Amino acid sequence: MIKLNLYQITLATFLILKISYNLCVNYHDFMIQRIHLLTMMLFLFAEITGNERHDKLTDVIIINSYHTTFKWTQDLTNAIIKELPEKDNYRLFVEYMDTKKFHTQPQLEAFKDYMFEKYKGIDVQGIICSDNHAMEFILKYGDELFGKVPVVFCGVNNIRDFNIDTTRYRGVAEDIDIRTTLRIIETVQPNLEELIVISDSTLSGLLFSDQFKSALEPDFLHLNYEIIYATTPLQLKNQLSAFPEENRAIYLLSLYLDRDGSSRDIILEADFIRESLDVPVYGNWDFLFGNFIVGGSVINGTDQGIEAGKAMRKILTGKADQVPFLKETPQHIIFDYIQLKRYDLIIPQKSNISFINRPENLFRKHQRTIIIGGSILIFLVTAILILLHILNQKRIIEKRLRKSENRLELALEGSYTGLWDIDFENKTIYLNKRLSRFLGYVDKIETDFNIKMVRNLFHPEDIDQIREAFIMHVNGTNRGFHGEFRLKTDDGEYGWHSVHGRVTEFNDANRPVRMVGILTDINFQKEFENELHKARNRALESDRLKSAFLANMSHEIRTPMNAIIGFSDIILKEKMSSKEAEKYLKMILKSGESLLNLINDIIDISKIESGQIQIKPETFDLHTLLQNIEMVAKTLITSKKKNIAFVVKKGNTKKNFFIESDPHRIEQVIYNLINNAIKFTNSGSIELAYFINNDRQIEFSVTDTGVGIALEDQSVIFERFRQAENGDHHTAGTGLGLAISKSLVELIGGEIFVESEPKKGSCFRFVIPCRVKSQLSGIHF
């Protein structure tokens, strides 16, 4: 809509009157007057267009959760204002909810009414929320107050947990990098004994505490820490004063204490904390610097505001598709140099670390001049050294050229190869440096070796082979001297080497004068051959075991199948009483159960081999699980008509005992061990017990009074398809039960052991990681 002011209306009226007068009085001058008229019309149009453009303002509201003097909020707001300047026709309205001090439902309702009255006549085009309370306010009342306008957020914790429309809501995550900060603390305080984590009961404080606990896994489970949830200054002071100062540090997540009905900025609590416990303090926000925190992986309000302003600008200019739903938080690793020195901490040296309050030294002040001058000096010194080296090398090369020429021609290229040169007339031997390193004689020089010494290096069992190879070469039977021999190194150990050489000079009596060759370290090759041989033996053994397994399996399957078919045929073809039929049906049922157990074992071992079994931890009552196992075990003992007492010993006297692990796999392992114990125990007792090693480990044991296991069989019983030999005691089975149990225990992250003596029984124990839980809250004991 075009709006004309008084000046423009008067000007237009004047032009119309002037045109009329000129048309009536002097048509001759009409053309000149028309030019004047067009000029004035253009001026009028420019005025009107300028006012029209001036009227097209883009109204954006910035809603801050906190108060105006909070540095985080100040930096964030100023950055947004710079990104959406007034010269680009952005009109910004800035609101402060002041929720650090006032955050009740009546106050929120009052703020809502205030916003409605203030902005009901303004065409709001976009909203920028800073921090959680403002975001929650807009999610609750935004559509009612402003309609479905685009919203950009920043400084919001746990934004990924919000259920929001990602096409309307975009912004910057406020993720504090706790893991990096913990690494920094361990770097500058390697002797840290305990980390004191301070938070409060505000929304941000609770969120940051949860993030801290999540950040501990898996790299910082060793960290000794204690979290203090500060509610009052006195409570915080009492708890901090109880800690010793030596090798301690504070990690400050949030601290807004109630002081006469309101809280003050965290930076103002610096002296209070230091009076209570004077130790290094770390944090994740830049507004904590200033004679307070030592450092950390820091975020700042300026970065948040810049990214939020850029996102809103793109959205309002039709480039919303270029704005992602969530932009990562820019992180900066910063240290206060004064605080590092104050607490005598290690100064980190990584290039990605920044320092504040670092004194400017002479080098920094004249860095450019020093670097240029130093570079020139280094260049000149290097040039002089190179020239001196060249001259020196030239003299050395001229001196050794004739003696080294033959050796260089005969030396073989390649790594792990050494050169040797024997002078039979002088009874000396030359070993180059590489060969000397093979044998460990790095400090020896050429004149230190003689033929007698080298003869003593060879293994006594290889001397005859060496003599034979040498004679055959000298006699002309073989063109070269070749062999694989063991040589003693400087530490007394023998290593395998491949030796190749030939006699290069003979005297007039046709006796060898000089012999040159190479020596190659083949220890790795020999080890590989040994491993290959062992692998072949293992493969043959595995093939034998599988063949035995298949033979046993065919027997195990055929036995119940023959029973099922035979008894079924009897029932179908012969007339019998109900009692006799029931007897045969029970036999069929028993055979079917045996066959089903066999199939289940085969399926389980197949799943384990293919990696299809997954561990699914959950919280469950261990005592209820043990009661079920006890009932099944006693039923199985009764069905087998064995005189065995089954006993369960609990490591906790409570009625219910909750742990976090995979109950199904634990139950399967215990069933396998109990079933195994019942198989090999005719009378006596079987005891199932557990006890807690610590809050993160539990040990189960199944002890029986059965036939026991010989020591030589204990190393193979956990292998697949293997069963221990028990003399004339034979039991049916595939040899998979213990193998399955071992694999399941290792999948859970534990270990399984056996202790046994023949005719004295066996004890199978397995230890697995778990978390002990309380019955109701799930909090660790």
CSV table of N, CA and C in Angstrom, one decimal, residues 80-172:
chain,number,residue,atom,x,y,z
A,80,ILE,N,23.2,-12.1,17.3
A,80,ILE,CA,22.0,-12.2,16.4
A,80,ILE,C,21.8,-10.8,15.8
A,81,ILE,N,21.9,-9.8,16.6
A,81,ILE,CA,21.6,-8.4,16.1
A,81,ILE,C,22.6,-8.0,15.0
A,82,LYS,N,23.8,-8.5,15.1
A,82,LYS,CA,24.8,-8.2,14.0
A,82,LYS,C,24.4,-8.9,12.7
A,83,GLU,N,23.9,-10.2,12.9
A,83,GLU,CA,23.6,-11.0,11.7
A,83,GLU,C,22.3,-10.5,11.0
A,84,LEU,N,21.4,-9.8,11.8
A,84,LEU,CA,20.1,-9.3,11.2
A,84,LEU,C,20.1,-7.8,11.5
A,85,PRO,N,20.9,-7.0,10.8
A,85,PRO,CA,21.0,-5.6,11.1
A,85,PRO,C,19.8,-4.8,10.6
A,86,GLU,N,19.6,-3.6,11.2
A,86,GLU,CA,18.4,-2.8,10.9
A,86,GLU,C,18.6,-2.2,9.4
A,87,LYS,N,19.8,-2.0,8.9
A,87,LYS,CA,20.0,-1.5,7.6
A,87,LYS,C,19.4,-2.5,6.5
A,88,ASP,N,19.3,-3.8,6.9
A,88,ASP,CA,18.7,-4.7,5.9
A,88,ASP,C,17.2,-4.9,6.2
A,89,ASN,N,16.6,-3.9,6.8
A,89,ASN,CA,15.2,-3.9,7.1
A,89,ASN,C,14.7,-5.0,8.0
A,90,TYR,N,15.6,-5.4,9.0
A,90,TYR,CA,15.1,-6.3,10.0
A,90,TYR,C,14.8,-5.5,11.3
A,91,ARG,N,13.7,-5.7,11.8
A,91,ARG,CA,13.3,-5.0,13.1
A,91,ARG,C,13.2,-6.1,14.1
A,92,LEU,N,14.1,-6.0,15.1
A,92,LEU,CA,14.2,-7.0,16.1
A,92,LEU,C,13.6,-6.5,17.4
A,93,PHE,N,12.9,-7.4,18.1
A,93,PHE,CA,12.3,-7.2,19.4
A,93,PHE,C,13.0,-8.2,20.3
A,94,VAL,N,13.5,-7.8,21.4
A,94,VAL,CA,14.3,-8.6,22.3
A,94,VAL,C,13.5,-8.7,23.7
A,95,GLU,N,13.2,-10.0,24.1
A,95,GLU,CA,12.5,-10.2,25.3
A,95,GLU,C,13.3,-11.1,26.2
A,96,TYR,N,13.2,-10.9,27.6
A,96,TYR,CA,13.9,-11.6,28.6
A,96,TYR,C,13.0,-12.3,29.6
A,97,MET,N,13.0,-13.6,29.7
A,97,MET,CA,12.1,-14.3,30.6
A,97,MET,C,12.6,-14.3,32.0
A,98,ASP,N,13.9,-14.2,32.2
A,98,ASP,CA,14.5,-14.1,33.5
A,98,ASP,C,14.2,-15.3,34.4
A,99,THR,N,14.3,-16.5,33.7
A,99,THR,CA,13.9,-17.8,34.4
A,99,THR,C,14.9,-18.3,35.4
A,100,LYS,N,16.1,-17.7,35.4
A,100,LYS,CA,17.1,-18.1,36.4
A,100,LYS,C,16.5,-17.7,37.8
A,101,LYS,N,15.7,-16.6,37.8
A,101,LYS,CA,15.2,-16.1,39.1
A,101,LYS,C,13.7,-16.3,39.3
A,102,PHE,N,13.0,-16.3,38.2
A,102,PHE,CA,11.5,-16.4,38.3
A,102,PHE,C,11.0,-17.4,37.3
A,103,HIS,N,10.5,-18.6,37.7
A,103,HIS,CA,10.0,-19.6,36.8
A,103,HIS,C,8.9,-20.4,37.4
A,104,THR,N,7.7,-19.7,37.5
A,104,THR,CA,6.5,-20.4,38.0
A,104,THR,C,5.4,-20.3,36.9
A,105,GLN,N,4.4,-21.2,37.0
A,105,GLN,CA,3.4,-21.2,36.0
A,105,GLN,C,2.6,-19.9,36.0
A,106,PRO,N,2.3,-19.2,37.1
A,106,PRO,CA,1.6,-17.9,37.0
A,106,PRO,C,2.5,-16.9,36.3
A,107,GLN,N,3.8,-16.9,36.5
A,107,GLN,CA,4.7,-16.0,35.8
A,107,GLN,C,4.7,-16.3,34.3
A,108,LEU,N,4.7,-17.6,33.9
A,108,LEU,CA,4.7,-17.9,32.5
A,108,LEU,C,3.4,-17.4,31.9
A,109,GLU,N,2.2,-17.6,32.6
A,109,GLU,CA,1.0,-17.1,32.1
A,109,GLU,C,1.0,-15.6,31.9
A,110,ALA,N,1.6,-14.9,32.9
A,110,ALA,CA,1.7,-13.5,32.8
A,110,ALA,C,2.5,-13.0,31.6
A,111,PHE,N,3.6,-13.8,31.4
A,111,PHE,CA,4.5,-13.5,30.3
A,111,PHE,C,3.8,-13.7,29.0
A,112,LYS,N,3.0,-14.7,28.9
A,112,LYS,CA,2.2,-15.0,27.7
A,112,LYS,C,1.2,-13.9,27.4
A,113,ASP,N,0.5,-13.4,28.5
A,113,ASP,CA,-0.5,-12.3,28.3
A,113,ASP,C,0.3,-11.1,27.8
A,114,TYR,N,1.4,-10.8,28.4
A,114,TYR,CA,2.2,-9.7,28.1
A,114,TYR,C,2.6,-9.7,26.6
A,115,MET,N,3.1,-10.9,26.1
A,115,MET,CA,3.5,-11.1,24.7
A,115,MET,C,2.3,-10.9,23.8
A,116,PHE,N,1.1,-11.4,24.2
A,116,PHE,CA,-0.1,-11.2,23.4
A,116,PHE,C,-0.4,-9.8,23.2
A,117,GLU,N,-0.5,-9.0,24.3
A,117,GLU,CA,-0.8,-7.6,24.2
A,117,GLU,C,0.2,-6.8,23.4
A,118,LYS,N,1.5,-7.1,23.6
A,118,LYS,CA,2.5,-6.3,22.9
A,118,LYS,C,2.6,-6.6,21.4
A,119,TYR,N,2.4,-7.8,21.0
A,119,TYR,CA,2.6,-8.2,19.6
A,119,TYR,C,1.4,-8.5,18.8
A,120,LYS,N,0.2,-8.2,19.4
A,120,LYS,CA,-1.0,-8.6,18.6
A,120,LYS,C,-1.2,-7.8,17.4
A,121,GLY,N,-0.6,-6.6,17.3
A,121,GLY,CA,-0.8,-5.8,16.0
A,121,GLY,C,0.4,-5.8,15.2
A,122,ILE,N,1.4,-6.7,15.4
A,122,ILE,CA,2.6,-6.8,14.7
A,122,ILE,C,2.7,-8.1,13.9
A,123,ASP,N,3.1,-8.0,12.6
A,123,ASP,CA,3.2,-9.2,11.8
A,123,ASP,C,4.6,-9.8,12.0
A,124,VAL,N,4.6,-10.7,13.0
A,124,VAL,CA,5.9,-11.4,13.3
A,124,VAL,C,6.2,-12.4,12.2
A,125,GLN,N,7.4,-12.3,11.7
A,125,GLN,CA,7.8,-13.2,10.6
A,125,GLN,C,8.7,-14.4,11.1
A,126,GLY,N,9.3,-14.2,12.2
A,126,GLY,CA,10.2,-15.3,12.7
A,126,GLY,C,10.5,-15.1,14.2
A,127,ILE,N,10.8,-16.2,14.9
A,127,ILE,CA,11.1,-16.2,16.3
A,127,ILE,C,12.5,-16.9,16.5
A,128,ILE,N,13.3,-16.3,17.3
A,128,ILE,CA,14.6,-16.9,17.7
A,128,ILE,C,14.5,-17.2,19.2
A,129,CYS,N,14.7,-18.4,19.7
A,129,CYS,CA,14.6,-18.8,21.1
A,129,CYS,C,16.0,-19.1,21.6
A,130,SER,N,16.4,-18.6,22.7
A,130,SER,CA,17.7,-18.9,23.3
A,130,SER,C,17.4,-19.7,24.6
A,131,ASP,N,18.0,-20.9,24.7
A,131,ASP,CA,17.9,-21.8,25.9
A,131,ASP,C,16.6,-22.4,26.1
A,132,ASN,N,16.5,-23.4,27.0
A,132,ASN,CA,15.4,-24.3,27.1
A,132,ASN,C,14.1,-23.6,27.4
A,133,HIS,N,14.0,-22.7,28.4
A,133,HIS,CA,12.7,-22.2,28.8
A,133,HIS,C,12.0,-21.4,27.7
A,134,ALA,N,12.8,-20.7,27.0
A,134,ALA,CA,12.2,-19.9,25.8
A,134,ALA,C,11.7,-20.9,24.8
A,135,MET,N,12.4,-22.0,24.5
A,135,MET,CA,12.0,-23.0,23.6
A,135,MET,C,10.7,-23.7,24.0
A,136,GLU,N,10.7,-24.0,25.3
A,136,GLU,CA,9.5,-24.7,25.8
A,136,GLU,C,8.3,-23.7,25.8
A,137,PHE,N,8.5,-22.4,26.1
A,137,PHE,CA,7.4,-21.5,26.0
A,137,PHE,C,6.9,-21.4,24.6
A,138,ILE,N,7.7,-21.3,23.6
A,138,ILE,CA,7.2,-21.2,22.2
A,138,ILE,C,6.5,-22.5,21.8
A,139,LEU,N,7.0,-23.7,22.2
A,139,LEU,CA,6.4,-24.9,21.8
A,139,LEU,C,5.0,-25.0,22.4
A,140,LYS,N,4.8,-24.4,23.6
A,140,LYS,CA,3.5,-24.4,24.3
A,140,LYS,C,2.6,-23.3,23.8
A,141,TYR,N,3.1,-22.1,23.6
A,141,TYR,CA,2.2,-21.0,23.3
A,141,TYR,C,2.5,-20.3,22.0
A,142,GLY,N,3.5,-20.7,21.3
A,142,GLY,CA,3.9,-20.0,20.0
A,142,GLY,C,2.9,-20.0,19.0
A,143,ASP,N,2.2,-21.1,18.7
A,143,ASP,CA,1.2,-21.1,17.6
A,143,ASP,C,0.1,-20.2,18.0
A,144,GLU,N,-0.3,-20.2,19.3
A,144,GLU,CA,-1.4,-19.4,19.7
A,144,GLU,C,-1.1,-17.9,19.6
A,145,LEU,N,0.1,-17.5,19.9
A,145,LEU,CA,0.5,-16.1,19.9
A,145,LEU,C,0.9,-15.6,18.6
A,146,PHE,N,1.6,-16.4,17.8
A,146,PHE,CA,2.2,-15.8,16.5
A,146,PHE,C,1.8,-16.6,15.3
A,147,GLY,N,1.1,-17.7,15.4
A,147,GLY,CA,0.8,-18.5,14.3
A,147,GLY,C,2.0,-19.4,14.0
A,148,LYS,N,1.9,-20.1,12.8
A,148,LYS,CA,3.0,-21.1,12.5
A,148,LYS,C,4.1,-20.4,11.7
A,149,VAL,N,4.8,-19.5,12.4
A,149,VAL,CA,6.0,-18.8,11.9
A,149,VAL,C,7.2,-19.7,12.1
A,150,PRO,N,8.3,-19.5,11.3
A,150,PRO,CA,9.5,-20.3,11.5
A,150,PRO,C,10.2,-19.9,12.8
A,151,VAL,N,10.8,-20.9,13.4
A,151,VAL,CA,11.4,-20.8,14.7
A,151,VAL,C,12.9,-21.3,14.6
A,152,VAL,N,13.8,-20.5,15.0
A,152,VAL,CA,15.2,-20.9,15.1
A,152,VAL,C,15.6,-20.9,16.6
A,153,PHE,N,16.2,-22.0,17.1
A,153,PHE,CA,16.6,-22.1,18.5
A,153,PHE,C,18.1,-22.2,18.6
A,154,CYS,N,18.6,-21.8,19.8
A,154,CYS,CA,20.0,-21.9,20.1
A,154,CYS,C,20.1,-22.1,21.6
A,155,GLY,N,21.2,-22.7,22.1
A,155,GLY,CA,21.5,-22.8,23.5
A,155,GLY,C,20.5,-23.8,24.2
A,156,VAL,N,19.9,-24.7,23.4
A,156,VAL,CA,18.9,-25.6,24.0
A,156,VAL,C,19.6,-26.9,24.2
A,157,ASN,N,19.5,-27.4,25.4
A,157,ASN,CA,20.1,-28.7,25.8
A,157,ASN,C,19.1,-29.8,25.5
A,158,ASN,N,19.6,-31.0,25.1
A,158,ASN,CA,18.8,-32.2,24.8
A,158,ASN,C,17.8,-31.9,23.8
A,159,ILE,N,18.1,-31.1,22.8
A,159,ILE,CA,17.1,-30.8,21.7
A,159,ILE,C,16.6,-32.0,21.0
A,160,ARG,N,17.5,-33.0,20.9
A,160,ARG,CA,17.1,-34.3,20.2
A,160,ARG,C,16.0,-35.0,20.9
A,161,ASP,N,15.8,-34.7,22.1
A,161,ASP,CA,14.7,-35.4,22.8
A,161,ASP,C,13.3,-34.7,22.6
A,162,PHE,N,13.3,-33.5,22.0
A,162,PHE,CA,12.1,-32.8,21.8
A,162,PHE,C,11.3,-33.4,20.6
A,163,ASN,N,10.0,-33.5,20.7
A,163,ASN,CA,9.2,-33.9,19.6
A,163,ASN,C,8.7,-32.7,18.9
A,164,ILE,N,9.4,-32.3,17.8
A,164,ILE,CA,9.1,-31.1,17.1
A,164,ILE,C,9.1,-31.3,15.6
A,165,ASP,N,8.4,-30.3,14.9
A,165,ASP,CA,8.4,-30.3,13.5
A,165,ASP,C,9.7,-29.8,12.9
A,166,THR,N,10.5,-30.6,12.4
A,166,THR,CA,11.8,-30.2,11.9
A,166,THR,C,11.8,-29.4,10.7
A,167,THR,N,10.6,-29.2,10.0
A,167,THR,CA,10.6,-28.3,8.9
A,167,THR,C,10.3,-26.9,9.3
A,168,ARG,N,9.8,-26.7,10.5
A,168,ARG,CA,9.6,-25.3,11.0
A,168,ARG,C,10.7,-24.9,12.1
A,169,TYR,N,11.2,-25.9,12.8
A,169,TYR,CA,12.1,-25.6,13.9
A,169,TYR,C,13.5,-26.0,13.4
A,170,ARG,N,14.4,-25.1,13.4
A,170,ARG,CA,15.8,-25.3,13.1
A,170,ARG,C,16.7,-24.6,14.1
A,171,GLY,N,17.9,-25.0,14.2
A,171,GLY,CA,18.8,-24.3,15.1
A,171,GLY,C,20.1,-24.9,15.4
A,172,VAL,N,20.7,-24.5,16.5
A,172,VAL,CA,22.1,-24.9,16.9
A,172,VAL,C,22.0,-25.6,18.2
